[in-house]
Amino acid sequence: MVLVLCLGDLHVPYRTSDLPQQFKDILLPGKVQHILCTGDVCTKEMYDYLKTICTSIHVVKGQFDDDHAYPERKVVKIGDLKFGLVHGHTVIPWGDINSLGMVQRQMDVDVLISGHTHEFRTYAYEDKLLINPGSATGAYSSKESSTTPSFCLFDVDASKATIYTYKLKNGEVKKEKMFFEKR
């Protein structure tokens, strides 16, 4: 089994100062094998921090990233699952399930991970999975002044995945679990 951290929309230091300590206590070095990030890492310092958690890191370009070398889209195969990464600001309307489904089909992926809205969302769509891990820092968005910090972990076993979602509410980390199997 392979553990994959999915997060994005960090916006450090422009909209917030750091990841919540409660998340840092969970995201210890050596626990995950891959990081998939939807962008808005913003600075080299935050990227370097993520590299301390895991050296296999895949990032797509967000609107506020200092590193302009990140690609707009990326496909990563883990186990028998193909993960697609996009920031989401070019998917109009933002967060729209049909528009995201179109991107998923264009990229030919089993799981599409998108960001930009800073809201955690999960959709089963045409036997595929669409996930927005939200903002790992809880950084405000263009639509909301306050968001719930969140991220997810995929435990991938061949063509199956157990997805653990983590949300910080009232200072406590709330964890939920769901399953996905490639058809």
Tab-separated table of C-alpha atoms in Angstrom:
chain	number	residue	atom	x	y	z
A	1	MET	CA	0.000	0.000	0.000
A	2	VAL	CA	1.109	3.524	-0.823
A	3	LEU	CA	0.179	6.603	1.198
A	4	VAL	CA	-0.436	9.768	-0.855
A	5	LEU	CA	-0.929	13.232	0.658
A	6	CYS	CA	-3.232	15.539	-1.338
A	7	LEU	CA	-3.284	19.201	-0.426
A	8	GLY	CA	-3.157	22.669	-1.899
A	9	ASP	CA	-4.044	26.348	-1.669
A	10	LEU	CA	-1.501	26.956	1.093
A	11	HIS	CA	-0.940	30.678	0.338
A	12	VAL	CA	1.946	31.000	2.830
A	13	PRO	CA	2.957	33.780	3.563
A	14	TYR	CA	0.543	35.899	1.505
A	15	ARG	CA	-2.788	34.936	3.094
A	16	THR	CA	-1.714	33.005	6.202
A	17	SER	CA	1.445	32.344	8.173
A	18	ASP	CA	1.774	28.531	8.222
A	19	LEU	CA	0.113	25.126	8.277
A	20	PRO	CA	-1.875	24.576	11.474
A	21	GLN	CA	0.251	22.882	14.154
A	22	GLN	CA	-2.391	20.147	14.466
A	23	PHE	CA	-1.711	19.187	10.824
A	24	LYS	CA	2.062	19.411	11.270
A	25	ASP	CA	1.739	16.930	14.137
A	26	ILE	CA	0.090	14.454	11.728
A	27	LEU	CA	2.245	15.069	8.640
A	28	LEU	CA	5.536	13.704	9.903
A	29	PRO	CA	8.528	12.901	7.654
A	30	GLY	CA	8.649	9.381	6.249
A	31	LYS	CA	4.928	8.612	6.622
A	32	VAL	CA	3.777	9.317	3.044
A	33	GLN	CA	5.303	8.138	-0.238
A	34	HIS	CA	3.932	10.883	-2.531
A	35	ILE	CA	2.577	14.416	-2.249
A	36	LEU	CA	0.094	15.689	-4.848
A	37	CYS	CA	-0.373	19.454	-4.551
A	38	THR	CA	-2.937	21.573	-6.403
A	39	GLY	CA	-0.726	24.654	-6.297
A	40	ASP	CA	-0.557	27.986	-4.500
A	41	VAL	CA	2.377	26.659	-2.486
A	42	CYS	CA	3.603	30.218	-3.156
A	43	THR	CA	7.207	30.165	-1.921
A	44	LYS	CA	10.307	28.004	-2.109
A	45	GLU	CA	10.329	27.853	1.697
A	46	MET	CA	6.901	26.176	1.796
A	47	TYR	CA	7.911	23.812	-1.026
A	48	ASP	CA	11.068	22.938	0.942
A	49	TYR	CA	8.945	22.241	4.034
A	50	LEU	CA	6.757	19.843	2.005
A	51	LYS	CA	9.948	18.119	0.799
A	52	THR	CA	10.783	17.357	4.459
A	53	ILE	CA	7.529	15.361	4.656
A	54	CYS	CA	8.190	13.470	1.413
A	55	THR	CA	10.686	13.866	-1.422
A	56	SER	CA	8.304	12.596	-4.130
A	57	ILE	CA	6.298	15.781	-4.604
A	58	HIS	CA	4.140	16.706	-7.600
A	59	VAL	CA	2.876	20.295	-7.839
A	60	VAL	CA	0.838	22.151	-10.459
A	61	LYS	CA	0.913	25.899	-10.884
A	62	GLY	CA	-1.501	27.996	-8.890
A	63	GLN	CA	-2.170	31.684	-9.417
A	64	PHE	CA	0.181	32.811	-6.632
A	65	ASP	CA	3.136	30.461	-7.033
A	66	ASP	CA	6.567	32.077	-7.216
A	67	ASP	CA	7.900	29.082	-9.175
A	68	HIS	CA	6.602	29.517	-12.710
A	69	ALA	CA	8.107	26.180	-13.818
A	70	TYR	CA	5.248	24.145	-12.316
A	71	PRO	CA	3.059	22.636	-15.061
A	72	GLU	CA	-0.603	23.623	-15.482
A	73	ARG	CA	-1.664	19.956	-15.408
A	74	LYS	CA	0.017	16.740	-14.390
A	75	VAL	CA	-0.816	13.017	-14.444
A	76	VAL	CA	0.762	10.717	-11.845
A	77	LYS	CA	0.253	6.947	-11.791
A	78	ILE	CA	0.266	5.365	-8.347
A	79	GLY	CA	-0.539	1.684	-8.154
A	80	ASP	CA	-3.121	1.056	-10.878
A	81	LEU	CA	-4.703	4.495	-10.414
A	82	LYS	CA	-4.032	7.537	-12.577
A	83	PHE	CA	-4.261	10.820	-10.654
A	84	GLY	CA	-4.747	14.108	-12.488
A	85	LEU	CA	-3.703	17.391	-10.894
A	86	VAL	CA	-4.969	20.877	-11.792
A	87	HIS	CA	-5.139	24.051	-9.774
A	88	GLY	CA	-8.701	24.742	-10.873
A	89	HIS	CA	-8.650	28.470	-11.628
A	90	THR	CA	-8.926	27.711	-15.355
A	91	VAL	CA	-11.941	25.413	-14.866
A	92	ILE	CA	-15.016	27.588	-15.420
A	93	PRO	CA	-17.245	27.827	-13.480
A	94	TRP	CA	-14.872	27.218	-10.546
A	95	GLY	CA	-15.581	23.905	-8.837
A	96	ASP	CA	-18.340	22.939	-11.296
A	97	ILE	CA	-18.727	19.146	-11.374
A	98	ASN	CA	-19.502	18.969	-15.128
A	99	SER	CA	-16.529	21.171	-16.020
A	100	LEU	CA	-14.256	19.141	-13.748
A	101	GLY	CA	-15.631	15.954	-15.325
A	102	MET	CA	-14.646	17.293	-18.738
A	103	VAL	CA	-11.085	17.929	-17.497
A	104	GLN	CA	-11.005	14.431	-15.987
A	105	ARG	CA	-11.978	12.919	-19.357
A	106	GLN	CA	-9.439	15.069	-21.254
A	107	MET	CA	-6.679	13.962	-18.895
A	108	ASP	CA	-7.950	10.345	-18.926
A	109	VAL	CA	-7.523	9.900	-15.157
A	110	ASP	CA	-9.300	7.855	-12.502
A	111	VAL	CA	-9.012	10.568	-9.854
A	112	LEU	CA	-8.956	14.304	-10.595
A	113	ILE	CA	-7.568	16.478	-7.820
A	114	SER	CA	-8.310	20.174	-8.226
A	115	GLY	CA	-8.021	23.215	-6.013
A	116	HIS	CA	-8.633	26.970	-6.141
A	117	THR	CA	-11.984	27.155	-4.304
A	118	HIS	CA	-10.421	26.371	-0.881
A	119	GLU	CA	-13.469	24.188	-0.117
A	120	PHE	CA	-13.120	20.459	0.485
A	121	ARG	CA	-15.339	18.589	-1.991
A	122	THR	CA	-15.605	14.966	-3.135
A	123	TYR	CA	-17.724	13.741	-6.042
A	124	ALA	CA	-18.233	10.340	-7.625
A	125	TYR	CA	-18.614	11.157	-11.324
A	126	GLU	CA	-19.002	8.649	-14.165
A	127	ASP	CA	-17.248	5.919	-12.107
A	128	LYS	CA	-14.374	8.317	-11.416
A	129	LEU	CA	-13.494	10.459	-8.410
A	130	LEU	CA	-13.243	14.248	-8.303
A	131	ILE	CA	-11.624	15.705	-5.185
A	132	ASN	CA	-10.799	19.188	-4.027
A	133	PRO	CA	-8.695	18.846	-0.850
A	134	GLY	CA	-9.507	22.433	0.160
A	135	SER	CA	-6.923	24.738	1.710
A	136	ALA	CA	-4.489	22.970	4.044
A	137	THR	CA	-3.895	26.247	5.883
A	138	GLY	CA	-7.466	27.561	5.874
A	139	ALA	CA	-6.342	30.562	3.823
A	140	TYR	CA	-9.183	32.848	2.772
A	141	SER	CA	-10.383	32.645	-0.814
A	142	SER	CA	-11.768	35.148	-3.283
A	143	LYS	CA	-15.264	33.948	-2.310
A	144	GLU	CA	-14.935	33.286	1.434
A	145	SER	CA	-13.136	35.198	4.183
A	146	SER	CA	-12.938	32.097	6.366
A	147	THR	CA	-12.393	28.502	5.267
A	148	THR	CA	-11.902	25.213	7.110
A	149	PRO	CA	-8.317	23.917	6.889
A	150	SER	CA	-8.346	20.494	5.208
A	151	PHE	CA	-6.361	17.884	3.294
A	152	CYS	CA	-6.709	14.198	2.442
A	153	LEU	CA	-4.607	11.058	2.444
A	154	PHE	CA	-5.064	8.252	-0.084
A	155	ASP	CA	-4.038	4.761	0.938
A	156	VAL	CA	-3.615	3.201	-2.518
A	157	ASP	CA	-3.672	-0.566	-2.968
A	158	ALA	CA	-3.484	-1.394	-6.698
A	159	SER	CA	-6.838	-0.191	-8.151
A	160	LYS	CA	-8.426	0.612	-4.775
A	161	ALA	CA	-7.997	3.521	-2.402
A	162	THR	CA	-9.120	4.370	1.081
A	163	ILE	CA	-9.380	8.148	1.388
A	164	TYR	CA	-8.981	9.791	4.775
A	165	THR	CA	-10.111	13.408	5.003
A	166	TYR	CA	-8.816	15.719	7.708
A	167	LYS	CA	-10.563	18.953	8.660
A	168	LEU	CA	-9.644	21.340	11.466
A	169	LYS	CA	-12.773	22.485	13.289
A	170	ASN	CA	-12.716	24.417	16.558
A	171	GLY	CA	-9.089	23.446	17.151
A	172	GLU	CA	-9.771	19.714	16.706
A	173	VAL	CA	-8.857	17.519	13.749
A	174	LYS	CA	-11.914	15.669	12.433
A	175	LYS	CA	-11.205	12.579	10.332
A	176	GLU	CA	-13.540	10.817	7.900
A	177	LYS	CA	-13.026	7.815	5.648
A	178	MET	CA	-14.324	6.827	2.226
A	179	PHE	CA	-13.445	4.248	-0.429
A	180	PHE	CA	-12.831	4.304	-4.168
A	181	GLU	CA	-12.297	1.440	-6.584
A	182	LYS	CA	-11.385	1.766	-10.235
A	183	ARG	CA	-13.948	0.166	-12.529
